[in-house]
Amino acid sequence: MDVLINVFVALHIIGIASLLGGFLTQMTAMSSGTARFGPAMLHGALTMLVTGVVLVGLNQADDQPVNNLKIGIKLAVLIVILGLVYVKRDEEKVEKAFFGAVGGLTVANIFIATLWT
């Protein structure tokens, strides 16, 4: 079971890397007002959602403690990120506020995951 959990943790990290990497590569475009949400950002957010749900299920099945409040907050933040990216995915230009919100919420989700013990 530990190997399976670690595989899904790795996939979860790949998802966050795709989402954050997509944001970081568009930061210069954000300053000029031409940033857009790429497919990698949407796929990264979806990967995080699916693997996160699977990880919670696997940890509960393995009788490991799960902090439901932390998971609920992370899920809420991810749903906001996913909603913003999904709704604005086909636009040629995304407003700085929306784009910055996705980057800020992504970083916040990383800090919640790593610092909340």
PDB file of N, CA and C in Angstrom, residues 4-102:
ATOM      1  N   LEU A   4       1.921   2.252  -3.509  1.00  0.00           N
ATOM      2  CA  LEU A   4       0.820   2.870  -4.245  1.00  0.00           C
ATOM      3  C   LEU A   4       0.593   4.308  -3.786  1.00  0.00           C
ATOM      4  N   ILE A   5       0.649   4.544  -2.485  1.00  0.00           N
ATOM      5  CA  ILE A   5       0.498   5.902  -1.954  1.00  0.00           C
ATOM      6  C   ILE A   5       1.615   6.796  -2.480  1.00  0.00           C
ATOM      7  N   ASN A   6       2.846   6.289  -2.478  1.00  0.00           N
ATOM      8  CA  ASN A   6       3.980   7.082  -2.959  1.00  0.00           C
ATOM      9  C   ASN A   6       3.876   7.383  -4.457  1.00  0.00           C
ATOM     10  N   VAL A   7       3.325   6.463  -5.239  1.00  0.00           N
ATOM     11  CA  VAL A   7       3.120   6.711  -6.666  1.00  0.00           C
ATOM     12  C   VAL A   7       2.136   7.865  -6.857  1.00  0.00           C
ATOM     13  N   PHE A   8       1.052   7.864  -6.068  1.00  0.00           N
ATOM     14  CA  PHE A   8       0.068   8.936  -6.201  1.00  0.00           C
ATOM     15  C   PHE A   8       0.583  10.257  -5.641  1.00  0.00           C
ATOM     16  N   VAL A   9       1.450  10.207  -4.640  1.00  0.00           N
ATOM     17  CA  VAL A   9       2.089  11.442  -4.161  1.00  0.00           C
ATOM     18  C   VAL A   9       2.959  12.024  -5.277  1.00  0.00           C
ATOM     19  N   ALA A  10       3.701  11.172  -5.966  1.00  0.00           N
ATOM     20  CA  ALA A  10       4.544  11.637  -7.075  1.00  0.00           C
ATOM     21  C   ALA A  10       3.680  12.240  -8.192  1.00  0.00           C
ATOM     22  N   LEU A  11       2.567  11.603  -8.517  1.00  0.00           N
ATOM     23  CA  LEU A  11       1.674  12.151  -9.545  1.00  0.00           C
ATOM     24  C   LEU A  11       1.056  13.476  -9.091  1.00  0.00           C
ATOM     25  N   HIS A  12       0.773  13.583  -7.808  1.00  0.00           N
ATOM     26  CA  HIS A  12       0.231  14.826  -7.254  1.00  0.00           C
ATOM     27  C   HIS A  12       1.258  15.956  -7.389  1.00  0.00           C
ATOM     28  N   ILE A  13       2.510  15.643  -7.122  1.00  0.00           N
ATOM     29  CA  ILE A  13       3.583  16.626  -7.252  1.00  0.00           C
ATOM     30  C   ILE A  13       3.776  17.016  -8.719  1.00  0.00           C
ATOM     31  N   ILE A  14       3.641  16.071  -9.632  1.00  0.00           N
ATOM     32  CA  ILE A  14       3.722  16.387 -11.053  1.00  0.00           C
ATOM     33  C   ILE A  14       2.602  17.343 -11.445  1.00  0.00           C
ATOM     34  N   GLY A  15       1.419  17.141 -10.896  1.00  0.00           N
ATOM     35  CA  GLY A  15       0.298  18.041 -11.171  1.00  0.00           C
ATOM     36  C   GLY A  15       0.564  19.450 -10.681  1.00  0.00           C
ATOM     37  N   ILE A  16       1.080  19.582  -9.469  1.00  0.00           N
ATOM     38  CA  ILE A  16       1.370  20.917  -8.929  1.00  0.00           C
ATOM     39  C   ILE A  16       2.500  21.564  -9.716  1.00  0.00           C
ATOM     40  N   ALA A  17       3.459  20.770 -10.162  1.00  0.00           N
ATOM     41  CA  ALA A  17       4.556  21.314 -10.966  1.00  0.00           C
ATOM     42  C   ALA A  17       4.036  21.837 -12.303  1.00  0.00           C
ATOM     43  N   SER A  18       3.093  21.132 -12.887  1.00  0.00           N
ATOM     44  CA  SER A  18       2.517  21.576 -14.154  1.00  0.00           C
ATOM     45  C   SER A  18       1.740  22.873 -13.976  1.00  0.00           C
ATOM     46  N   LEU A  19       0.958  22.954 -12.915  1.00  0.00           N
ATOM     47  CA  LEU A  19       0.171  24.157 -12.655  1.00  0.00           C
ATOM     48  C   LEU A  19       1.073  25.345 -12.332  1.00  0.00           C
ATOM     49  N   LEU A  20       2.008  25.158 -11.421  1.00  0.00           N
ATOM     50  CA  LEU A  20       2.901  26.251 -11.031  1.00  0.00           C
ATOM     51  C   LEU A  20       3.869  26.603 -12.157  1.00  0.00           C
ATOM     52  N   GLY A  21       4.357  25.605 -12.873  1.00  0.00           N
ATOM     53  CA  GLY A  21       5.249  25.870 -13.996  1.00  0.00           C
ATOM     54  C   GLY A  21       4.573  26.669 -15.096  1.00  0.00           C
ATOM     55  N   GLY A  22       3.314  26.338 -15.378  1.00  0.00           N
ATOM     56  CA  GLY A  22       2.561  27.107 -16.358  1.00  0.00           C
ATOM     57  C   GLY A  22       2.387  28.552 -15.934  1.00  0.00           C
ATOM     58  N   PHE A  23       2.162  28.754 -14.641  1.00  0.00           N
ATOM     59  CA  PHE A  23       2.040  30.119 -14.130  1.00  0.00           C
ATOM     60  C   PHE A  23       3.363  30.863 -14.232  1.00  0.00           C
ATOM     61  N   LEU A  24       4.439  30.232 -13.807  1.00  0.00           N
ATOM     62  CA  LEU A  24       5.741  30.909 -13.790  1.00  0.00           C
ATOM     63  C   LEU A  24       6.228  31.248 -15.195  1.00  0.00           C
ATOM     64  N   THR A  25       5.925  30.402 -16.171  1.00  0.00           N
ATOM     65  CA  THR A  25       6.372  30.707 -17.533  1.00  0.00           C
ATOM     66  C   THR A  25       5.592  31.871 -18.145  1.00  0.00           C
ATOM     67  N   GLN A  26       4.421  32.173 -17.616  1.00  0.00           N
ATOM     68  CA  GLN A  26       3.598  33.258 -18.146  1.00  0.00           C
ATOM     69  C   GLN A  26       3.738  34.556 -17.342  1.00  0.00           C
ATOM     70  N   MET A  27       4.608  34.583 -16.352  1.00  0.00           N
ATOM     71  CA  MET A  27       4.715  35.782 -15.507  1.00  0.00           C
ATOM     72  C   MET A  27       5.169  37.007 -16.294  1.00  0.00           C
ATOM     73  N   THR A  28       6.086  36.849 -17.220  1.00  0.00           N
ATOM     74  CA  THR A  28       6.508  38.007 -18.011  1.00  0.00           C
ATOM     75  C   THR A  28       5.375  38.484 -18.916  1.00  0.00           C
ATOM     76  N   ALA A  29       4.599  37.536 -19.427  1.00  0.00           N
ATOM     77  CA  ALA A  29       3.442  37.909 -20.240  1.00  0.00           C
ATOM     78  C   ALA A  29       2.374  38.570 -19.374  1.00  0.00           C
ATOM     79  N   MET A  30       2.305  38.197 -18.110  1.00  0.00           N
ATOM     80  CA  MET A  30       1.331  38.804 -17.207  1.00  0.00           C
ATOM     81  C   MET A  30       1.622  40.287 -17.027  1.00  0.00           C
ATOM     82  N   SER A  31       2.892  40.635 -16.926  1.00  0.00           N
ATOM     83  CA  SER A  31       3.232  42.047 -16.739  1.00  0.00           C
ATOM     84  C   SER A  31       2.862  42.890 -17.959  1.00  0.00           C
ATOM     85  N   SER A  32       2.854  42.275 -19.131  1.00  0.00           N
ATOM     86  CA  SER A  32       2.463  43.019 -20.337  1.00  0.00           C
ATOM     87  C   SER A  32       0.978  42.854 -20.664  1.00  0.00           C
ATOM     88  N   GLY A  33       0.277  42.047 -19.870  1.00  0.00           N
ATOM     89  CA  GLY A  33      -1.160  41.888 -20.066  1.00  0.00           C
ATOM     90  C   GLY A  33      -1.551  40.868 -21.112  1.00  0.00           C
ATOM     91  N   THR A  34      -0.629  39.994 -21.509  1.00  0.00           N
ATOM     92  CA  THR A  34      -0.936  39.005 -22.547  1.00  0.00           C
ATOM     93  C   THR A  34      -0.884  37.569 -22.025  1.00  0.00           C
ATOM     94  N   ALA A  35      -0.936  37.392 -20.729  1.00  0.00           N
ATOM     95  CA  ALA A  35      -0.859  36.046 -20.157  1.00  0.00           C
ATOM     96  C   ALA A  35      -2.131  35.270 -20.470  1.00  0.00           C
ATOM     97  N   ARG A  36      -1.974  33.964 -20.568  1.00  0.00           N
ATOM     98  CA  ARG A  36      -3.128  33.098 -20.783  1.00  0.00           C
ATOM     99  C   ARG A  36      -2.898  31.780 -20.065  1.00  0.00           C
ATOM    100  N   PHE A  37      -3.993  31.101 -19.767  1.00  0.00           N
ATOM    101  CA  PHE A  37      -3.911  29.802 -19.103  1.00  0.00           C
ATOM    102  C   PHE A  37      -3.677  28.736 -20.158  1.00  0.00           C
ATOM    103  N   GLY A  38      -2.550  28.064 -20.064  1.00  0.00           N
ATOM    104  CA  GLY A  38      -2.235  27.009 -21.015  1.00  0.00           C
ATOM    105  C   GLY A  38      -2.868  25.690 -20.618  1.00  0.00           C
ATOM    106  N   PRO A  39      -2.905  24.751 -21.558  1.00  0.00           N
ATOM    107  CA  PRO A  39      -3.477  23.435 -21.256  1.00  0.00           C
ATOM    108  C   PRO A  39      -2.764  22.733 -20.101  1.00  0.00           C
ATOM    109  N   ALA A  40      -1.476  22.964 -19.951  1.00  0.00           N
ATOM    110  CA  ALA A  40      -0.738  22.320 -18.862  1.00  0.00           C
ATOM    111  C   ALA A  40      -1.266  22.749 -17.503  1.00  0.00           C
ATOM    112  N   MET A  41      -1.716  23.987 -17.393  1.00  0.00           N
ATOM    113  CA  MET A  41      -2.250  24.468 -16.118  1.00  0.00           C
ATOM    114  C   MET A  41      -3.571  23.767 -15.796  1.00  0.00           C
ATOM    115  N   LEU A  42      -4.428  23.607 -16.787  1.00  0.00           N
ATOM    116  CA  LEU A  42      -5.692  22.909 -16.570  1.00  0.00           C
ATOM    117  C   LEU A  42      -5.445  21.440 -16.244  1.00  0.00           C
ATOM    118  N   HIS A  43      -4.575  20.805 -16.996  1.00  0.00           N
ATOM    119  CA  HIS A  43      -4.292  19.393 -16.755  1.00  0.00           C
ATOM    120  C   HIS A  43      -3.606  19.178 -15.412  1.00  0.00           C
ATOM    121  N   GLY A  44      -2.740  20.116 -15.028  1.00  0.00           N
ATOM    122  CA  GLY A  44      -2.103  20.015 -13.721  1.00  0.00           C
ATOM    123  C   GLY A  44      -3.113  20.114 -12.589  1.00  0.00           C
ATOM    124  N   ALA A  45      -4.065  21.048 -12.706  1.00  0.00           N
ATOM    125  CA  ALA A  45      -5.082  21.197 -11.667  1.00  0.00           C
ATOM    126  C   ALA A  45      -5.983  19.957 -11.604  1.00  0.00           C
ATOM    127  N   LEU A  46      -6.349  19.424 -12.760  1.00  0.00           N
ATOM    128  CA  LEU A  46      -7.160  18.205 -12.770  1.00  0.00           C
ATOM    129  C   LEU A  46      -6.395  17.017 -12.190  1.00  0.00           C
ATOM    130  N   THR A  47      -5.116  16.926 -12.515  1.00  0.00           N
ATOM    131  CA  THR A  47      -4.279  15.856 -11.956  1.00  0.00           C
ATOM    132  C   THR A  47      -4.213  15.973 -10.442  1.00  0.00           C
ATOM    133  N   MET A  48      -4.060  17.195  -9.949  1.00  0.00           N
ATOM    134  CA  MET A  48      -4.025  17.391  -8.499  1.00  0.00           C
ATOM    135  C   MET A  48      -5.338  16.966  -7.857  1.00  0.00           C
ATOM    136  N   LEU A  49      -6.453  17.301  -8.482  1.00  0.00           N
ATOM    137  CA  LEU A  49      -7.760  16.953  -7.932  1.00  0.00           C
ATOM    138  C   LEU A  49      -7.933  15.440  -7.852  1.00  0.00           C
ATOM    139  N   VAL A  50      -7.681  14.760  -8.947  1.00  0.00           N
ATOM    140  CA  VAL A  50      -7.887  13.309  -8.990  1.00  0.00           C
ATOM    141  C   VAL A  50      -6.926  12.591  -8.041  1.00  0.00           C
ATOM    142  N   THR A  51      -5.650  12.937  -8.109  1.00  0.00           N
ATOM    143  CA  THR A  51      -4.684  12.249  -7.245  1.00  0.00           C
ATOM    144  C   THR A  51      -4.892  12.594  -5.773  1.00  0.00           C
ATOM    145  N   GLY A  52      -5.334  13.809  -5.487  1.00  0.00           N
ATOM    146  CA  GLY A  52      -5.608  14.175  -4.098  1.00  0.00           C
ATOM    147  C   GLY A  52      -6.748  13.369  -3.511  1.00  0.00           C
ATOM    148  N   VAL A  53      -7.813  13.198  -4.288  1.00  0.00           N
ATOM    149  CA  VAL A  53      -8.947  12.390  -3.821  1.00  0.00           C
ATOM    150  C   VAL A  53      -8.513  10.938  -3.617  1.00  0.00           C
ATOM    151  N   VAL A  54      -7.736  10.418  -4.548  1.00  0.00           N
ATOM    152  CA  VAL A  54      -7.242   9.044  -4.426  1.00  0.00           C
ATOM    153  C   VAL A  54      -6.342   8.906  -3.199  1.00  0.00           C
ATOM    154  N   LEU A  55      -5.488   9.894  -2.960  1.00  0.00           N
ATOM    155  CA  LEU A  55      -4.600   9.839  -1.797  1.00  0.00           C
ATOM    156  C   LEU A  55      -5.369   9.826  -0.483  1.00  0.00           C
ATOM    157  N   VAL A  56      -6.404  10.619  -0.381  1.00  0.00           N
ATOM    158  CA  VAL A  56      -7.215  10.611   0.837  1.00  0.00           C
ATOM    159  C   VAL A  56      -7.834   9.230   1.033  1.00  0.00           C
ATOM    160  N   GLY A  57      -8.386   8.676  -0.038  1.00  0.00           N
ATOM    161  CA  GLY A  57      -8.976   7.343   0.054  1.00  0.00           C
ATOM    162  C   GLY A  57      -7.967   6.270   0.425  1.00  0.00           C
ATOM    163  N   LEU A  58      -6.797   6.306  -0.191  1.00  0.00           N
ATOM    164  CA  LEU A  58      -5.768   5.311   0.119  1.00  0.00           C
ATOM    165  C   LEU A  58      -5.281   5.448   1.556  1.00  0.00           C
ATOM    166  N   ASN A  59      -5.094   6.680   2.027  1.00  0.00           N
ATOM    167  CA  ASN A  59      -4.634   6.870   3.409  1.00  0.00           C
ATOM    168  C   ASN A  59      -5.689   6.417   4.412  1.00  0.00           C
ATOM    169  N   GLN A  60      -6.954   6.672   4.129  1.00  0.00           N
ATOM    170  CA  GLN A  60      -7.993   6.198   5.028  1.00  0.00           C
ATOM    171  C   GLN A  60      -8.104   4.676   4.987  1.00  0.00           C
ATOM    172  N   ALA A  61      -7.952   4.080   3.815  1.00  0.00           N
ATOM    173  CA  ALA A  61      -7.997   2.623   3.698  1.00  0.00           C
ATOM    174  C   ALA A  61      -6.830   1.969   4.421  1.00  0.00           C
ATOM    175  N   ASP A  62      -5.712   2.687   4.516  1.00  0.00           N
ATOM    176  CA  ASP A  62      -4.518   2.173   5.197  1.00  0.00           C
ATOM    177  C   ASP A  62      -4.527   2.524   6.684  1.00  0.00           C
ATOM    178  N   ASP A  63      -5.636   3.054   7.171  1.00  0.00           N
ATOM    179  CA  ASP A  63      -5.793   3.448   8.589  1.00  0.00           C
ATOM    180  C   ASP A  63      -4.762   4.474   9.028  1.00  0.00           C
ATOM    181  N   GLN A  64      -4.355   5.346   8.119  1.00  0.00           N
ATOM    182  CA  GLN A  64      -3.470   6.447   8.476  1.00  0.00           C
ATOM    183  C   GLN A  64      -4.327   7.666   8.804  1.00  0.00           C
ATOM    184  N   PRO A  65      -3.861   8.490   9.731  1.00  0.00           N
ATOM    185  CA  PRO A  65      -4.677   9.665  10.084  1.00  0.00           C
ATOM    186  C   PRO A  65      -4.748  10.668   8.928  1.00  0.00           C
ATOM    187  N   VAL A  66      -5.935  11.229   8.715  1.00  0.00           N
ATOM    188  CA  VAL A  66      -6.159  12.221   7.679  1.00  0.00           C
ATOM    189  C   VAL A  66      -6.755  13.447   8.351  1.00  0.00           C
ATOM    190  N   ASN A  67      -6.121  14.603   8.151  1.00  0.00           N
ATOM    191  CA  ASN A  67      -6.633  15.858   8.705  1.00  0.00           C
ATOM    192  C   ASN A  67      -7.701  16.391   7.748  1.00  0.00           C
ATOM    193  N   ASN A  68      -8.954  16.117   8.078  1.00  0.00           N
ATOM    194  CA  ASN A  68     -10.050  16.464   7.170  1.00  0.00           C
ATOM    195  C   ASN A  68     -10.204  17.967   6.978  1.00  0.00           C
ATOM    196  N   LEU A  69      -9.909  18.763   7.994  1.00  0.00           N
ATOM    197  CA  LEU A  69      -9.988  20.214   7.850  1.00  0.00           C
ATOM    198  C   LEU A  69      -8.961  20.705   6.831  1.00  0.00           C
ATOM    199  N   LYS A  70      -7.732  20.224   6.948  1.00  0.00           N
ATOM    200  CA  LYS A  70      -6.675  20.601   6.006  1.00  0.00           C
ATOM    201  C   LYS A  70      -7.039  20.172   4.586  1.00  0.00           C
ATOM    202  N   ILE A  71      -7.509  18.952   4.434  1.00  0.00           N
ATOM    203  CA  ILE A  71      -7.870  18.447   3.114  1.00  0.00           C
ATOM    204  C   ILE A  71      -9.042  19.237   2.542  1.00  0.00           C
ATOM    205  N   GLY A  72      -9.999  19.591   3.382  1.00  0.00           N
ATOM    206  CA  GLY A  72     -11.137  20.381   2.924  1.00  0.00           C
ATOM    207  C   GLY A  72     -10.735  21.760   2.433  1.00  0.00           C
ATOM    208  N   ILE A  73      -9.830  22.410   3.161  1.00  0.00           N
ATOM    209  CA  ILE A  73      -9.353  23.731   2.742  1.00  0.00           C
ATOM    210  C   ILE A  73      -8.559  23.627   1.448  1.00  0.00           C
ATOM    211  N   LYS A  74      -7.676  22.629   1.353  1.00  0.00           N
ATOM    212  CA  LYS A  74      -6.909  22.438   0.123  1.00  0.00           C
ATOM    213  C   LYS A  74      -7.838  22.156  -1.056  1.00  0.00           C
ATOM    214  N   LEU A  75      -8.883  21.365  -0.826  1.00  0.00           N
ATOM    215  CA  LEU A  75      -9.836  21.065  -1.885  1.00  0.00           C
ATOM    216  C   LEU A  75     -10.582  22.320  -2.322  1.00  0.00           C
ATOM    217  N   ALA A  76     -10.997  23.133  -1.362  1.00  0.00           N
ATOM    218  CA  ALA A  76     -11.708  24.373  -1.698  1.00  0.00           C
ATOM    219  C   ALA A  76     -10.823  25.308  -2.521  1.00  0.00           C
ATOM    220  N   VAL A  77      -9.571  25.452  -2.120  1.00  0.00           N
ATOM    221  CA  VAL A  77      -8.633  26.301  -2.863  1.00  0.00           C
ATOM    222  C   VAL A  77      -8.427  25.742  -4.268  1.00  0.00           C
ATOM    223  N   LEU A  78      -8.275  24.436  -4.379  1.00  0.00           N
ATOM    224  CA  LEU A  78      -8.059  23.818  -5.694  1.00  0.00           C
ATOM    225  C   LEU A  78      -9.281  23.969  -6.589  1.00  0.00           C
ATOM    226  N   ILE A  79     -10.478  23.897  -6.022  1.00  0.00           N
ATOM    227  CA  ILE A  79     -11.689  24.064  -6.829  1.00  0.00           C
ATOM    228  C   ILE A  79     -11.768  25.494  -7.370  1.00  0.00           C
ATOM    229  N   VAL A  80     -11.376  26.477  -6.565  1.00  0.00           N
ATOM    230  CA  VAL A  80     -11.344  27.856  -7.051  1.00  0.00           C
ATOM    231  C   VAL A  80     -10.325  27.989  -8.185  1.00  0.00           C
ATOM    232  N   ILE A  81      -9.135  27.417  -7.993  1.00  0.00           N
ATOM    233  CA  ILE A  81      -8.106  27.446  -9.045  1.00  0.00           C
ATOM    234  C   ILE A  81      -8.635  26.788 -10.312  1.00  0.00           C
ATOM    235  N   LEU A  82      -9.191  25.604 -10.159  1.00  0.00           N
ATOM    236  CA  LEU A  82      -9.686  24.859 -11.311  1.00  0.00           C
ATOM    237  C   LEU A  82     -10.808  25.613 -12.011  1.00  0.00           C
ATOM    238  N   GLY A  83     -11.678  26.243 -11.249  1.00  0.00           N
ATOM    239  CA  GLY A  83     -12.763  27.021 -11.846  1.00  0.00           C
ATOM    240  C   GLY A  83     -12.241  28.194 -12.660  1.00  0.00           C
ATOM    241  N   LEU A  84     -11.276  28.926 -12.091  1.00  0.00           N
ATOM    242  CA  LEU A  84     -10.708  30.066 -12.819  1.00  0.00           C
ATOM    243  C   LEU A  84     -10.012  29.627 -14.101  1.00  0.00           C
ATOM    244  N   VAL A  85      -9.210  28.583 -13.999  1.00  0.00           N
ATOM    245  CA  VAL A  85      -8.467  28.114 -15.169  1.00  0.00           C
ATOM    246  C   VAL A  85      -9.430  27.559 -16.221  1.00  0.00           C
ATOM    247  N   TYR A  86     -10.439  26.824 -15.789  1.00  0.00           N
ATOM    248  CA  TYR A  86     -11.371  26.216 -16.743  1.00  0.00           C
ATOM    249  C   TYR A  86     -12.194  27.268 -17.481  1.00  0.00           C
ATOM    250  N   VAL A  87     -12.701  28.251 -16.745  1.00  0.00           N
ATOM    251  CA  VAL A  87     -13.548  29.264 -17.360  1.00  0.00           C
ATOM    252  C   VAL A  87     -12.758  30.146 -18.320  1.00  0.00           C
ATOM    253  N   LYS A  88     -11.513  30.464 -17.974  1.00  0.00           N
ATOM    254  CA  LYS A  88     -10.711  31.387 -18.783  1.00  0.00           C
ATOM    255  C   LYS A  88      -9.741  30.686 -19.735  1.00  0.00           C
ATOM    256  N   ARG A  89      -9.841  29.382 -19.903  1.00  0.00           N
ATOM    257  CA  ARG A  89      -8.841  28.622 -20.666  1.00  0.00           C
ATOM    258  C   ARG A  89      -8.788  28.964 -22.144  1.00  0.00           C
ATOM    259  N   ASP A  90      -9.888  29.399 -22.733  1.00  0.00           N
ATOM    260  CA  ASP A  90      -9.919  29.663 -24.172  1.00  0.00           C
ATOM    261  C   ASP A  90      -9.698  31.124 -24.529  1.00  0.00           C
ATOM    262  N   GLU A  91      -9.526  31.975 -23.533  1.00  0.00           N
ATOM    263  CA  GLU A  91      -9.331  33.395 -23.821  1.00  0.00           C
ATOM    264  C   GLU A  91      -7.893  33.673 -24.229  1.00  0.00           C
ATOM    265  N   GLU A  92      -7.730  34.572 -25.166  1.00  0.00           N
ATOM    266  CA  GLU A  92      -6.391  34.934 -25.637  1.00  0.00           C
ATOM    267  C   GLU A  92      -5.598  35.678 -24.570  1.00  0.00           C
ATOM    268  N   LYS A  93      -6.289  36.499 -23.783  1.00  0.00           N
ATOM    269  CA  LYS A  93      -5.645  37.256 -22.712  1.00  0.00           C
ATOM    270  C   LYS A  93      -6.463  37.091 -21.441  1.00  0.00           C
ATOM    271  N   VAL A  94      -5.771  36.850 -20.348  1.00  0.00           N
ATOM    272  CA  VAL A  94      -6.436  36.735 -19.049  1.00  0.00           C
ATOM    273  C   VAL A  94      -6.047  37.950 -18.226  1.00  0.00           C
ATOM    274  N   GLU A  95      -7.013  38.525 -17.541  1.00  0.00           N
ATOM    275  CA  GLU A  95      -6.744  39.696 -16.713  1.00  0.00           C
ATOM    276  C   GLU A  95      -5.693  39.362 -15.656  1.00  0.00           C
ATOM    277  N   LYS A  96      -4.904  40.376 -15.324  1.00  0.00           N
ATOM    278  CA  LYS A  96      -3.837  40.190 -14.338  1.00  0.00           C
ATOM    279  C   LYS A  96      -4.379  39.677 -13.013  1.00  0.00           C
ATOM    280  N   ALA A  97      -5.546  40.173 -12.618  1.00  0.00           N
ATOM    281  CA  ALA A  97      -6.111  39.773 -11.327  1.00  0.00           C
ATOM    282  C   ALA A  97      -6.419  38.277 -11.292  1.00  0.00           C
ATOM    283  N   PHE A  98      -7.022  37.759 -12.354  1.00  0.00           N
ATOM    284  CA  PHE A  98      -7.335  36.327 -12.397  1.00  0.00           C
ATOM    285  C   PHE A  98      -6.064  35.494 -12.440  1.00  0.00           C
ATOM    286  N   PHE A  99      -5.137  35.928 -13.270  1.00  0.00           N
ATOM    287  CA  PHE A  99      -3.901  35.172 -13.413  1.00  0.00           C
ATOM    288  C   PHE A  99      -3.099  35.188 -12.111  1.00  0.00           C
ATOM    289  N   GLY A 100      -3.009  36.357 -11.482  1.00  0.00           N
ATOM    290  CA  GLY A 100      -2.314  36.466 -10.204  1.00  0.00           C
ATOM    291  C   GLY A 100      -2.999  35.670  -9.115  1.00  0.00           C
ATOM    292  N   ALA A 101      -4.328  35.628  -9.144  1.00  0.00           N
ATOM    293  CA  ALA A 101      -5.069  34.853  -8.148  1.00  0.00           C
ATOM    294  C   ALA A 101      -4.747  33.371  -8.256  1.00  0.00           C
ATOM    295  N   VAL A 102      -4.660  32.866  -9.470  1.00  0.00           N
ATOM    296  CA  VAL A 102      -4.327  31.450  -9.652  1.00  0.00           C
ATOM    297  C   VAL A 102      -2.925  31.162  -9.126  1.00  0.00           C
TER     298      VAL A 102
END
